[in-house]
CSV table of C-alpha atoms in Angstrom, one decimal:
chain,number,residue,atom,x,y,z
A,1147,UNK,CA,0.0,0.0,0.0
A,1148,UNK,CA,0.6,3.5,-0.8
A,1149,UNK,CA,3.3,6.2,1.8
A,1150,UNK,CA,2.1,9.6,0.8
A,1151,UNK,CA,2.6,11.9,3.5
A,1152,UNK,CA,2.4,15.6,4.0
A,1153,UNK,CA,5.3,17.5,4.0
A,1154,UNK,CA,6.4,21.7,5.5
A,1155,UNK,CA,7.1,22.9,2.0
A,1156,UNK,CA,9.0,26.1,1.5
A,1157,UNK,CA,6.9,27.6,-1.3
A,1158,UNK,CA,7.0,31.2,-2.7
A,1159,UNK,CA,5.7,34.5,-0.8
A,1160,UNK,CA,2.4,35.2,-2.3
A,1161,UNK,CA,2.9,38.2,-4.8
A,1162,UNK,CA,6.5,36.1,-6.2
A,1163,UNK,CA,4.8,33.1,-6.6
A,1164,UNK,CA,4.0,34.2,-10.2
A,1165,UNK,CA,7.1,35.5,-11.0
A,1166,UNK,CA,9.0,32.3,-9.8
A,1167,UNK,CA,6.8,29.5,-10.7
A,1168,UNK,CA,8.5,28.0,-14.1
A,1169,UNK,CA,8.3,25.1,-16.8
A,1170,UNK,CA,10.1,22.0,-15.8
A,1171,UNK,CA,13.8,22.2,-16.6
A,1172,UNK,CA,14.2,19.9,-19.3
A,1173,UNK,CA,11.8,21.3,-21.6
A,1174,UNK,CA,14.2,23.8,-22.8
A,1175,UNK,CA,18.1,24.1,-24.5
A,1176,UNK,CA,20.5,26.0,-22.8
A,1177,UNK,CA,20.4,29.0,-25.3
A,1178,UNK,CA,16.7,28.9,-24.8
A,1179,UNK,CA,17.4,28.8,-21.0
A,1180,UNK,CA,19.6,31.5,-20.7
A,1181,UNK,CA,16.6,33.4,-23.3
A,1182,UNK,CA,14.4,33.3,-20.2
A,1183,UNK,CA,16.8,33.7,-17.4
A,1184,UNK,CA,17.5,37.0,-19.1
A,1185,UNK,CA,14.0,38.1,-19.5
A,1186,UNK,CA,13.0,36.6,-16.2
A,1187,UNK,CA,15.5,36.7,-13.7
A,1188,UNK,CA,14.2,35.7,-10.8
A,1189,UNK,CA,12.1,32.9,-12.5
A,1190,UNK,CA,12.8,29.4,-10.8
A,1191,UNK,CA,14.4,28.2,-14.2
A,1192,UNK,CA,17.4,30.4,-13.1
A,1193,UNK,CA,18.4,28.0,-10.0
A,1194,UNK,CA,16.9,24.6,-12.2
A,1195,UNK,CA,19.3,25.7,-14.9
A,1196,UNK,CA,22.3,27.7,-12.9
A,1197,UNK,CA,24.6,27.5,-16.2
A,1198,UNK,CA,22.4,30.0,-17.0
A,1199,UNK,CA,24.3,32.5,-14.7
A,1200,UNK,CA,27.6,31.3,-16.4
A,1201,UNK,CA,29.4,32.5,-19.7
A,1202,UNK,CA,28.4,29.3,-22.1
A,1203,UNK,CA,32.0,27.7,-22.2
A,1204,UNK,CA,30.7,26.4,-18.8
A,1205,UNK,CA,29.7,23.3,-19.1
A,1206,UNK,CA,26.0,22.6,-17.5
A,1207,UNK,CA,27.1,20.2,-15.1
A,1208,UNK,CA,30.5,22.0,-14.3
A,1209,UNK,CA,30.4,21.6,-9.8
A,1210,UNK,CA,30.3,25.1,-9.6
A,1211,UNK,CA,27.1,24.9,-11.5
A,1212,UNK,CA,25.5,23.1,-8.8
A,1213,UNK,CA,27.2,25.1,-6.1
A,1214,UNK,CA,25.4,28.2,-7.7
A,1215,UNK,CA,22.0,26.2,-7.6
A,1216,UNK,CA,22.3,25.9,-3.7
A,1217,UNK,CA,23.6,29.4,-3.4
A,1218,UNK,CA,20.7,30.9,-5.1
A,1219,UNK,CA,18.0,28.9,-3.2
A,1220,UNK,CA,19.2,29.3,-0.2
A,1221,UNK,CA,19.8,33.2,-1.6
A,1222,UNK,CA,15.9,33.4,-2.3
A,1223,UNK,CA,14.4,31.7,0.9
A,1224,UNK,CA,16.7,34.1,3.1
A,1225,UNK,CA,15.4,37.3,1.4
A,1226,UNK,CA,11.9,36.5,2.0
A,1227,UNK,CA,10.8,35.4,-1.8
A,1228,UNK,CA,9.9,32.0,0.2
A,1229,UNK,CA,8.1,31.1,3.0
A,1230,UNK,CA,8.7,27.9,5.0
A,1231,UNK,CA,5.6,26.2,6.7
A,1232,UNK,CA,5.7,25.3,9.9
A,1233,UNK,CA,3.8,21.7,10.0
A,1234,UNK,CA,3.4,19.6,7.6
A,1235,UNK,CA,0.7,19.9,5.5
A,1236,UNK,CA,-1.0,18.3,2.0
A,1237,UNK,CA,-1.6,20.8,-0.7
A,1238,UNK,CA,-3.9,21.0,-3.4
A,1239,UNK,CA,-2.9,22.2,-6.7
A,1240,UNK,CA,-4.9,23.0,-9.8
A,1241,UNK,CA,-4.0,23.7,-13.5
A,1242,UNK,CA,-6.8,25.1,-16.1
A,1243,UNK,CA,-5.9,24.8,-19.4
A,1244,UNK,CA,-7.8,25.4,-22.2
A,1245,UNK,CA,-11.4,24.9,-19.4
A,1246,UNK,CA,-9.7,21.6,-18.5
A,1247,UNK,CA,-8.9,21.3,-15.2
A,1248,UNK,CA,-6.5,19.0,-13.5
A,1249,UNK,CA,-6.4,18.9,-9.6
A,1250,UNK,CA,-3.3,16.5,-7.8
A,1251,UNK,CA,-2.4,16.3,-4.1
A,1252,UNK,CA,1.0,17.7,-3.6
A,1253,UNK,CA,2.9,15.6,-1.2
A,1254,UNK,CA,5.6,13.2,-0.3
A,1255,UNK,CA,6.0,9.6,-1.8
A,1256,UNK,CA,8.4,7.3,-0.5
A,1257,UNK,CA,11.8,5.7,-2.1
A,1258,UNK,CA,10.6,1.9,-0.5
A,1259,UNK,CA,7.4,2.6,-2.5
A,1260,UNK,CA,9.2,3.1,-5.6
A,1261,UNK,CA,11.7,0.5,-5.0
A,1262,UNK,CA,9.1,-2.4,-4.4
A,1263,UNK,CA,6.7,-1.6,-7.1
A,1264,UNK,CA,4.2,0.4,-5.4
A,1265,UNK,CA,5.1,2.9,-7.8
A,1266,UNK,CA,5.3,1.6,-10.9
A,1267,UNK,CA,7.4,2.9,-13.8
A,1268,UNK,CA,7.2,2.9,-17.4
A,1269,UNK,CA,9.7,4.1,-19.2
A,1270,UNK,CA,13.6,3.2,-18.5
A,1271,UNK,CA,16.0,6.2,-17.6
A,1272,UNK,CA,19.3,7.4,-18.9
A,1273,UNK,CA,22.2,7.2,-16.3
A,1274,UNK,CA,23.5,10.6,-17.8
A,1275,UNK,CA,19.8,12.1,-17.0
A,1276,UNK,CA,19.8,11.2,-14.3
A,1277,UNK,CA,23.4,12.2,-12.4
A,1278,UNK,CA,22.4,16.0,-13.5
A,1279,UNK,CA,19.6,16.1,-11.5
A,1280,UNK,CA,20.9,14.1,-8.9
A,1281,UNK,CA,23.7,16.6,-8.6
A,1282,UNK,CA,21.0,19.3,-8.5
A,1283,UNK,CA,18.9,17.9,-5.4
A,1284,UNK,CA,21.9,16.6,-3.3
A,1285,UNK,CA,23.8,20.1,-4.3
A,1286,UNK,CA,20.5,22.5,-3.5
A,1287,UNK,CA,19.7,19.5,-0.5
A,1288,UNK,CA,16.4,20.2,-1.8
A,1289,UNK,CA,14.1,18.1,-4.7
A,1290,UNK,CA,12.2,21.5,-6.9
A,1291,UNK,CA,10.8,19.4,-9.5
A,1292,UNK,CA,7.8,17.5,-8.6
A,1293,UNK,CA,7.2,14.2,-9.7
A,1294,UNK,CA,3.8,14.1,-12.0
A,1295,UNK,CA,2.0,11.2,-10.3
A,1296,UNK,CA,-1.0,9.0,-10.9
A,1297,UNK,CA,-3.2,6.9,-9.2
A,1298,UNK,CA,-7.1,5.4,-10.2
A,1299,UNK,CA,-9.7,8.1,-8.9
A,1300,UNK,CA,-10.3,7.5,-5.3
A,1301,UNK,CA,-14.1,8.9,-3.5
A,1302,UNK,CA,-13.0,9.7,-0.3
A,1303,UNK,CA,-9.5,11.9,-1.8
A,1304,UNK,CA,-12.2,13.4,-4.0
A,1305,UNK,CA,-14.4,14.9,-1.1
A,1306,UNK,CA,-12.1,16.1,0.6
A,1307,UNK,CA,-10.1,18.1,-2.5
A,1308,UNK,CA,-13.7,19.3,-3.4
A,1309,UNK,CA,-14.4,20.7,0.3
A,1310,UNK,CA,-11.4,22.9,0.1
A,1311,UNK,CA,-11.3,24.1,-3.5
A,1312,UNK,CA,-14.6,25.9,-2.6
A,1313,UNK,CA,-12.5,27.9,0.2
A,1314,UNK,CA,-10.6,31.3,-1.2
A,1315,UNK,CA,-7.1,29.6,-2.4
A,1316,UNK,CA,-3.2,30.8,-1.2
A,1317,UNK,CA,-2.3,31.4,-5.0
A,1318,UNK,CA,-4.6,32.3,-7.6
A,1319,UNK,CA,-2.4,33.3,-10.5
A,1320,UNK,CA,-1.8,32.9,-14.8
A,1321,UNK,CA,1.3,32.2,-16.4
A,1322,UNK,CA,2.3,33.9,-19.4
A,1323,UNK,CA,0.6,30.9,-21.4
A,1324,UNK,CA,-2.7,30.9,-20.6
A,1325,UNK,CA,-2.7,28.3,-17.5
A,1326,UNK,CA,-4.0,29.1,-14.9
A,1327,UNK,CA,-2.8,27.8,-11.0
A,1328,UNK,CA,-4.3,27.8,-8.0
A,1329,UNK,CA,-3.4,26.2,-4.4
A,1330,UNK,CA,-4.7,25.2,-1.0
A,1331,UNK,CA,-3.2,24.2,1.8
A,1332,UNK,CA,-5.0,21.3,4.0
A,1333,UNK,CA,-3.8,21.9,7.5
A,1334,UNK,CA,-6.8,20.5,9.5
A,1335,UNK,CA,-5.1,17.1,11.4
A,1336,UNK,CA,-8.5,14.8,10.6
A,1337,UNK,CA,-8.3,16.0,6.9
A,1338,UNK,CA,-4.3,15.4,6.6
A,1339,UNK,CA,-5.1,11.3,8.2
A,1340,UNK,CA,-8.1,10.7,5.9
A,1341,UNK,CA,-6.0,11.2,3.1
A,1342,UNK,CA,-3.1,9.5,4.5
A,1343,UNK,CA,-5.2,6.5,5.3
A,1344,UNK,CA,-6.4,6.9,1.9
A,1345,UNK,CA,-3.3,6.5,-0.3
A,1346,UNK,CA,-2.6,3.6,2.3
A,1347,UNK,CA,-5.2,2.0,0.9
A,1348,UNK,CA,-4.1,2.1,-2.7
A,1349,UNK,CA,-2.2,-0.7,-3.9
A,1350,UNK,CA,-0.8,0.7,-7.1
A,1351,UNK,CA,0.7,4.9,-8.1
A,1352,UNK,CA,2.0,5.7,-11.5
A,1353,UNK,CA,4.8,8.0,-13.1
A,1354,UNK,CA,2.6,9.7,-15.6
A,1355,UNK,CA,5.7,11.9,-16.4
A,1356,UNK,CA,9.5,12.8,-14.5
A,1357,UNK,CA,11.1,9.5,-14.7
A,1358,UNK,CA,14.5,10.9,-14.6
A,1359,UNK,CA,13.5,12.5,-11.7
A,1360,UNK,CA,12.2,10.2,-9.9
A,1361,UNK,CA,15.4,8.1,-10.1
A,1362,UNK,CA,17.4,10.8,-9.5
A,1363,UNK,CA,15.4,11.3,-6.1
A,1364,UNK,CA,15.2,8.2,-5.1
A,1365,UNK,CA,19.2,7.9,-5.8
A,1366,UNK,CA,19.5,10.5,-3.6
A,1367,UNK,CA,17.9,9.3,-1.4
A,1368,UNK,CA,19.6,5.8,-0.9
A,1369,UNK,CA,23.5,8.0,-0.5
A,1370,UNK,CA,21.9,9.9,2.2
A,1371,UNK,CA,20.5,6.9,3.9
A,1372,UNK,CA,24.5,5.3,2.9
A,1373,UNK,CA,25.4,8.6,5.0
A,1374,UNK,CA,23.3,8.2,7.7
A,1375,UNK,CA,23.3,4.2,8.6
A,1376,UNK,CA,21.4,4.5,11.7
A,1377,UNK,CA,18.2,6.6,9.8
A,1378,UNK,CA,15.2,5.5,11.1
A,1379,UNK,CA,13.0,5.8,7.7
A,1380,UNK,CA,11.2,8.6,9.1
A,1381,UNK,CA,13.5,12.0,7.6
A,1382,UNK,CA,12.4,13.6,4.6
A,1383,UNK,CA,15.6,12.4,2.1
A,1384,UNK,CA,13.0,8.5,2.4
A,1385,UNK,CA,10.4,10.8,0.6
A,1386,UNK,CA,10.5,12.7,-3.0
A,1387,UNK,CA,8.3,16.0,-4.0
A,1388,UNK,CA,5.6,14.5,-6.0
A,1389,UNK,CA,1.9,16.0,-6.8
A,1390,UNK,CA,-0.5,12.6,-7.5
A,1391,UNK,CA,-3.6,13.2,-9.7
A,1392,UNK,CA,-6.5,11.3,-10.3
A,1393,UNK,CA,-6.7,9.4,-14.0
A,1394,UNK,CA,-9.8,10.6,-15.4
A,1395,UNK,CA,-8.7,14.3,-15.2
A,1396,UNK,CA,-5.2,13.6,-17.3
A,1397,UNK,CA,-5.1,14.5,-20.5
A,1398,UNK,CA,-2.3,12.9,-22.5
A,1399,UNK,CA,-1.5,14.5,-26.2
A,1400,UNK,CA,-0.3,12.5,-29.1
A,1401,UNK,CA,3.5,12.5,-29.4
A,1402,UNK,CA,4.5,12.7,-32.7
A,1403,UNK,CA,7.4,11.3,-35.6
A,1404,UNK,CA,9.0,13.5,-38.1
A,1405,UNK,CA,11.6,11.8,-40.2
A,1406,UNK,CA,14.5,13.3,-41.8
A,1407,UNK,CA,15.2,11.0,-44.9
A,1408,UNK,CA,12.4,8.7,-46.5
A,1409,UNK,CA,15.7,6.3,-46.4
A,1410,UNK,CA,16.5,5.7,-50.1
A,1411,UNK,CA,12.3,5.7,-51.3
A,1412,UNK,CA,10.1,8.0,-53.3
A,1413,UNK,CA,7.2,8.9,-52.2
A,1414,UNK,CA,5.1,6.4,-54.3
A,1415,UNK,CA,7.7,3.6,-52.3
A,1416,UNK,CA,6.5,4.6,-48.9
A,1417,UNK,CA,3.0,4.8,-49.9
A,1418,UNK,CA,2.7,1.6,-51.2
A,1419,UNK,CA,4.6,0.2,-48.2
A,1420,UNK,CA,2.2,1.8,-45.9
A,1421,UNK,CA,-0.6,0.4,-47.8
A,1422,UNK,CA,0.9,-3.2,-46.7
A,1423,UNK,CA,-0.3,-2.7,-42.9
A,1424,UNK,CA,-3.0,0.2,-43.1
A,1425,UNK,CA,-6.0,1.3,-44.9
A,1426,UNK,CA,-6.0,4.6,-46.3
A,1427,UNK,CA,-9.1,6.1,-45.1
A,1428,UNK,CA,-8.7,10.3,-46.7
A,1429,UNK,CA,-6.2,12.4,-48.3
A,1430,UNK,CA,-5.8,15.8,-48.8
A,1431,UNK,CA,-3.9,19.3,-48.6
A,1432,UNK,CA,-5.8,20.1,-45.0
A,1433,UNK,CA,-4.4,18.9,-42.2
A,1434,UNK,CA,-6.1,15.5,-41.1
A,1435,UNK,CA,-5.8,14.6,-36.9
A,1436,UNK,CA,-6.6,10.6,-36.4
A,1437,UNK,CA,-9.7,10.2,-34.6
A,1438,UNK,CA,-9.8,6.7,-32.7
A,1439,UNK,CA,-6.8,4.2,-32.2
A,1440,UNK,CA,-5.7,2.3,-34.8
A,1441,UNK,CA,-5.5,5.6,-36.8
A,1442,UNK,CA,-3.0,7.4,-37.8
A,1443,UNK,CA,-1.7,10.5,-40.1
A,1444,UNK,CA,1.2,11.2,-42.5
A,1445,UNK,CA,2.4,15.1,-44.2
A,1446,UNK,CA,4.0,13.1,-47.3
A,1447,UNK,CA,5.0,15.4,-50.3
A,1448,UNK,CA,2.5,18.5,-48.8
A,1449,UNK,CA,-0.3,16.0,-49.0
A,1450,UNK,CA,-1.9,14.9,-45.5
A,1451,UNK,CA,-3.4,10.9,-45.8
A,1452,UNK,CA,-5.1,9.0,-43.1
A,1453,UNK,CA,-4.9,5.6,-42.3
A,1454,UNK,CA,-5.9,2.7,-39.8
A,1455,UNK,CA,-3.8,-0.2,-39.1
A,1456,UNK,CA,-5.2,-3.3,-40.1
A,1457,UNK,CA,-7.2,-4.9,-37.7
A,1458,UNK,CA,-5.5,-8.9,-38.5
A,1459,UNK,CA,-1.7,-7.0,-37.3
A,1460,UNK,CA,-2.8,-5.1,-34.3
A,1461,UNK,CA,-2.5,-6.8,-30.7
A,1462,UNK,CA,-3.7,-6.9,-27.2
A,1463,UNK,CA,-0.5,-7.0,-25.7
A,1464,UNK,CA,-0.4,-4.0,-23.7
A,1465,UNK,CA,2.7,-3.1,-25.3
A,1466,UNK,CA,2.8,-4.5,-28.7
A,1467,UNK,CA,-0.8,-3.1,-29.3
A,1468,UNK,CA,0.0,0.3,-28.6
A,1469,UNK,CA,0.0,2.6,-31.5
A,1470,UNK,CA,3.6,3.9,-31.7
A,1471,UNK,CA,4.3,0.4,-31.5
A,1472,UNK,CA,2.6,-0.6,-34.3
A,1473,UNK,CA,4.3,2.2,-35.8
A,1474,UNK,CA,7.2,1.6,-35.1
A,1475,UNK,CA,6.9,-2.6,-35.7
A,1476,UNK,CA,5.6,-1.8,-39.1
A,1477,UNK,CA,6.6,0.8,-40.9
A,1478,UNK,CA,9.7,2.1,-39.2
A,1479,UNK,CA,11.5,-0.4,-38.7
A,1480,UNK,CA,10.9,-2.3,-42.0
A,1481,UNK,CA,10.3,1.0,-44.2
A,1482,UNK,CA,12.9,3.6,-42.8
A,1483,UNK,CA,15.4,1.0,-40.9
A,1484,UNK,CA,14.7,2.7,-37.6
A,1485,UNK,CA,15.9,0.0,-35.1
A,1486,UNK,CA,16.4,2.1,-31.7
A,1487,UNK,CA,14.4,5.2,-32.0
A,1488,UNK,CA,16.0,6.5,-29.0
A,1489,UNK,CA,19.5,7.0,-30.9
A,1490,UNK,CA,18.5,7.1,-34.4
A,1491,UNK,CA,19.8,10.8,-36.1
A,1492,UNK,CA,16.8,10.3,-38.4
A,1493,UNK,CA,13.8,10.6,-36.5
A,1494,UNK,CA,12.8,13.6,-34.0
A,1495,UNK,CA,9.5,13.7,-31.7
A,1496,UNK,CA,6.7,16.6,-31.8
A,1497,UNK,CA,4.7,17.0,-29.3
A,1498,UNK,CA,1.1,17.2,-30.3
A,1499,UNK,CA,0.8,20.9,-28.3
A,1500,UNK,CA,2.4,22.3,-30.9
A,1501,UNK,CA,0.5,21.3,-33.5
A,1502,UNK,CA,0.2,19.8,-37.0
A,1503,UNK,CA,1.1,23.4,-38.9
A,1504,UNK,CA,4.3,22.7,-36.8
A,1505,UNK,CA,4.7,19.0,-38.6
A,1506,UNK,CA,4.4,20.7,-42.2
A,1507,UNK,CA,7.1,23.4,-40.9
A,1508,UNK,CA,9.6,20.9,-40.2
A,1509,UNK,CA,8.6,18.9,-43.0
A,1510,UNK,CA,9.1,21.9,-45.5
A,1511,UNK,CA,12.0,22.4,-43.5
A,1512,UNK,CA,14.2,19.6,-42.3
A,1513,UNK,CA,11.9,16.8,-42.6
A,1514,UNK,CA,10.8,14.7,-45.2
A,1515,UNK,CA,7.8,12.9,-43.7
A,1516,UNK,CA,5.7,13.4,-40.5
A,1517,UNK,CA,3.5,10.5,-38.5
A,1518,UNK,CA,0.8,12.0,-36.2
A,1519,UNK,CA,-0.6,9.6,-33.8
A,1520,UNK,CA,-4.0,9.5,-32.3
A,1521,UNK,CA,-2.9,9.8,-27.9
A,1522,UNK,CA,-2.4,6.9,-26.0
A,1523,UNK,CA,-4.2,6.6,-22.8
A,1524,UNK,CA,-4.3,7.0,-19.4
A,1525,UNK,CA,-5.1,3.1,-19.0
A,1526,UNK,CA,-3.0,2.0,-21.1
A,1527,UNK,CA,-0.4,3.5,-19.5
A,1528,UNK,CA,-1.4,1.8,-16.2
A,1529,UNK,CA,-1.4,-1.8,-18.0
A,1530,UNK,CA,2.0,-1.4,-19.5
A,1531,UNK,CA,2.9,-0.5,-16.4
A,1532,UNK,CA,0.9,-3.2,-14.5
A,1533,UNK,CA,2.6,-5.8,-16.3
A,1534,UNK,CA,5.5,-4.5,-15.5
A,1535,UNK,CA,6.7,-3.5,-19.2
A,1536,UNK,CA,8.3,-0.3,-20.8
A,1537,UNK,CA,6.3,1.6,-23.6
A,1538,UNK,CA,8.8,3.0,-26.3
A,1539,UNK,CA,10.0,6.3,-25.9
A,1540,UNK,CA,7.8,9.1,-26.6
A,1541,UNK,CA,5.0,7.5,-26.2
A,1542,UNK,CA,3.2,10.2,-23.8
A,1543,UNK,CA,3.1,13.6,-23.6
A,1544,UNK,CA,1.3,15.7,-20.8
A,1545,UNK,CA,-0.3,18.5,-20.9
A,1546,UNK,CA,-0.2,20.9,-18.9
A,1547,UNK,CA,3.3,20.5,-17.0
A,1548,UNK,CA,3.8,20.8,-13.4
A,1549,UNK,CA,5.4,24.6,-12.7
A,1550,UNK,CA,8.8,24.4,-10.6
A,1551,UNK,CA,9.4,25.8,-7.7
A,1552,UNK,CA,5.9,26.4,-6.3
A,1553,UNK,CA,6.8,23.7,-3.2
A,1554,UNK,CA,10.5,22.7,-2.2
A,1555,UNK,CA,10.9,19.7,-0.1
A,1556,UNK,CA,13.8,20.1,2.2
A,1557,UNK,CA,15.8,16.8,2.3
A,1558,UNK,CA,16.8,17.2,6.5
A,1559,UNK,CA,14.5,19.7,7.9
């Protein structure tokens, strides 16, 4: 069963939390990085990515990189930007994007849970990605970056998130695009052990999205326990900054393929070869988005065709019979010789927020060919990860992201 425990966060003073709440750090390059550091100085992004406040023949994961991370933190909560709470508390928090709401529990999940299967992976980590972030959080002593959890809609979490989101929140604010974030804090003792004795009672939580950090957390974790061999289980570096949302209010957005060479074919060559494993269902110069699973969409030679996969080659494995596995089984593979998508210099990924005008600007760019897939879902997500499998990369993309530094977890308070 499930550890999720409240934690004191130190989270921003009111009128900065605005100004300091920020996209996770991996979403952007170091030139576009230091783009928003400079424009936004004291946005969190500026202690997630402290190269920024180096000339760029500093490598990002120079020491002194990290030393500056700490140093600015520690800078920010001394100056008053922060706040520290004085008990430990749950929070709610809400993104609204686009009239969509999403509404997690921000807490603290446990390392044992993780290790054991109570959280449940599924997608495998790079041990490069992960020894920056881990540098970061044992550096700053402090996770930033909350882990986007999961975990099948639960009543009794439900009445008690609804009770307080009809109170006046602690931030009520919009970032620059368009989402919207508000928080409460649940500080009343019999609401903080119903929904302690609530996760205890689920069997099964989910990495909808942060992997890397997750591992790089828990990593953390395990040298501080290496450090400390008498630890009882009980201090905050046997817990990781996470916010856990209920399923049926995730939204995931297709994740996309653009191709850089058609690999030796004409266009008539790839058609035909997709014709082998799918029906083509339209075609035309408009932009065509696949509408159920199965289907899927190609920007071929400024011409957009739709097709679904024939029913006799599709699967219910739960990994095999995912989408951008078929995709990849079928036509990738065999048509483009894609064998490892995660190293091959020919293919890029899209996520499906930006668009399909996006997929015909790289394609009259640096692309030859784009693939739009319809989404994969929330439960398939949960039975890949159920049967304890991996989905291939770029399978999922979320929408909207978790904003850093809105709650700090201090790893020896």
């Amino acid at each position: 069963m499930a550890t999720v425990r409240p934690f004191a966060a130190i989270r921003p003073r009111v009128d900065m939390a605005q100004t300091i709440a920020a996209l996770p750090y991996d979403v952007y390059n170091r030139a576009e990085a230091e783009a928003h550091v400079r424009k936004f100085p004291h946005s969190f992004l500026a202690i997630d990515r402290a190269e920024t406040q180096f000339p760029s023949d500093v490598s990002e994961y120079d020491p002194r990189v990290y030393q500056k991370a700490h140093d600015m933190l520690w800078e920010w909560v001394s100056d008053g930007s922060f706040v520290r709470d004085d008990k430990p508390y749950y929070y709610i928090y809400e993104e609204n994007m686009d009239g969509r709401a999403q509404t997690g529990i921000v807490a603290c999940a446990s390392i044992d849970d993780y290790e054991n299967g109570v959280i449940k992976k599924h997608e495998n980590t790079r041990a490069e990605k992960e020894q920056d972030r881990i540098n970061h959080v044992d550096a700053c002593n402090a996770q930033t970056g909350p882990i986007f959890l999961a975990y099948r809609r639960n009543n009794t979490i439900e009445d008690v998130v609804r009770r307080h989101k009809s109170e006046k929140p602690v931030y009520d604010f919009t970032t620059l695009d368009g989402i919207s974030h508000r928080v409460w804090i649940i500080s009343e003792p019999e609401d903080i052990e119903t929904i302690r004795n609530a996760f205890a009672g689920i069997d099964s939580i989910y990495i909808a999205d942060g992997h890397h950090r997750a591992a790089s957390a828990v990593k953390v974790g395990e040298k501080r326990r290496d450090e400390h061999p008498g630890y009882t289980g009980d201090e905050e570096f046997n817990y990781f900054l996470s916010v856990l949302f209920p399923d049926e209010e995730l939204k995931i957005f297709d994740y996309n393929r653009v191709l850089k060479t058609l690999n030796g074919h004409d266009v008539m060559d790839v058609l035909s070869a997709v014709k082998e494993v799918a029906d083509l269902r339209r075609q035309g110069r408009a932009p065509i988005k696949p509408q159920f699973k199965g289907s899927f969409s190609i920007y071929l030679d400024d011409t957009w065709y739709n097709f679904a996969f024939k029913q006799s080659l599709r699967s219910s494995d739960p990994v095999d019979g995912l989408d951008v596995s078929l995709l990849q089984n079928l036509i990738l593979d065999p048509v483009f010789g894609i064998k490892d998508p995660k190293t091959d210099k020919n293919i890029d990924f899209v996520g499906g927020i930006r668009g399909l005008k996006e997929l015909e600007r790289r394609c009259h760019e640096d692309c030859k060919v784009a693939f739009v897939m319809y989404p994969t879902s929330i439960s398939e997500l949960f039975a890949v990860a159920d049967a304890g499998r991996l989905m291939p990369p770029k399978s999922t993309w979320f929408e909207p992201k978790l904003r850093s530094g809105l709650f700090i977890h201090e790893l020896d308070r």
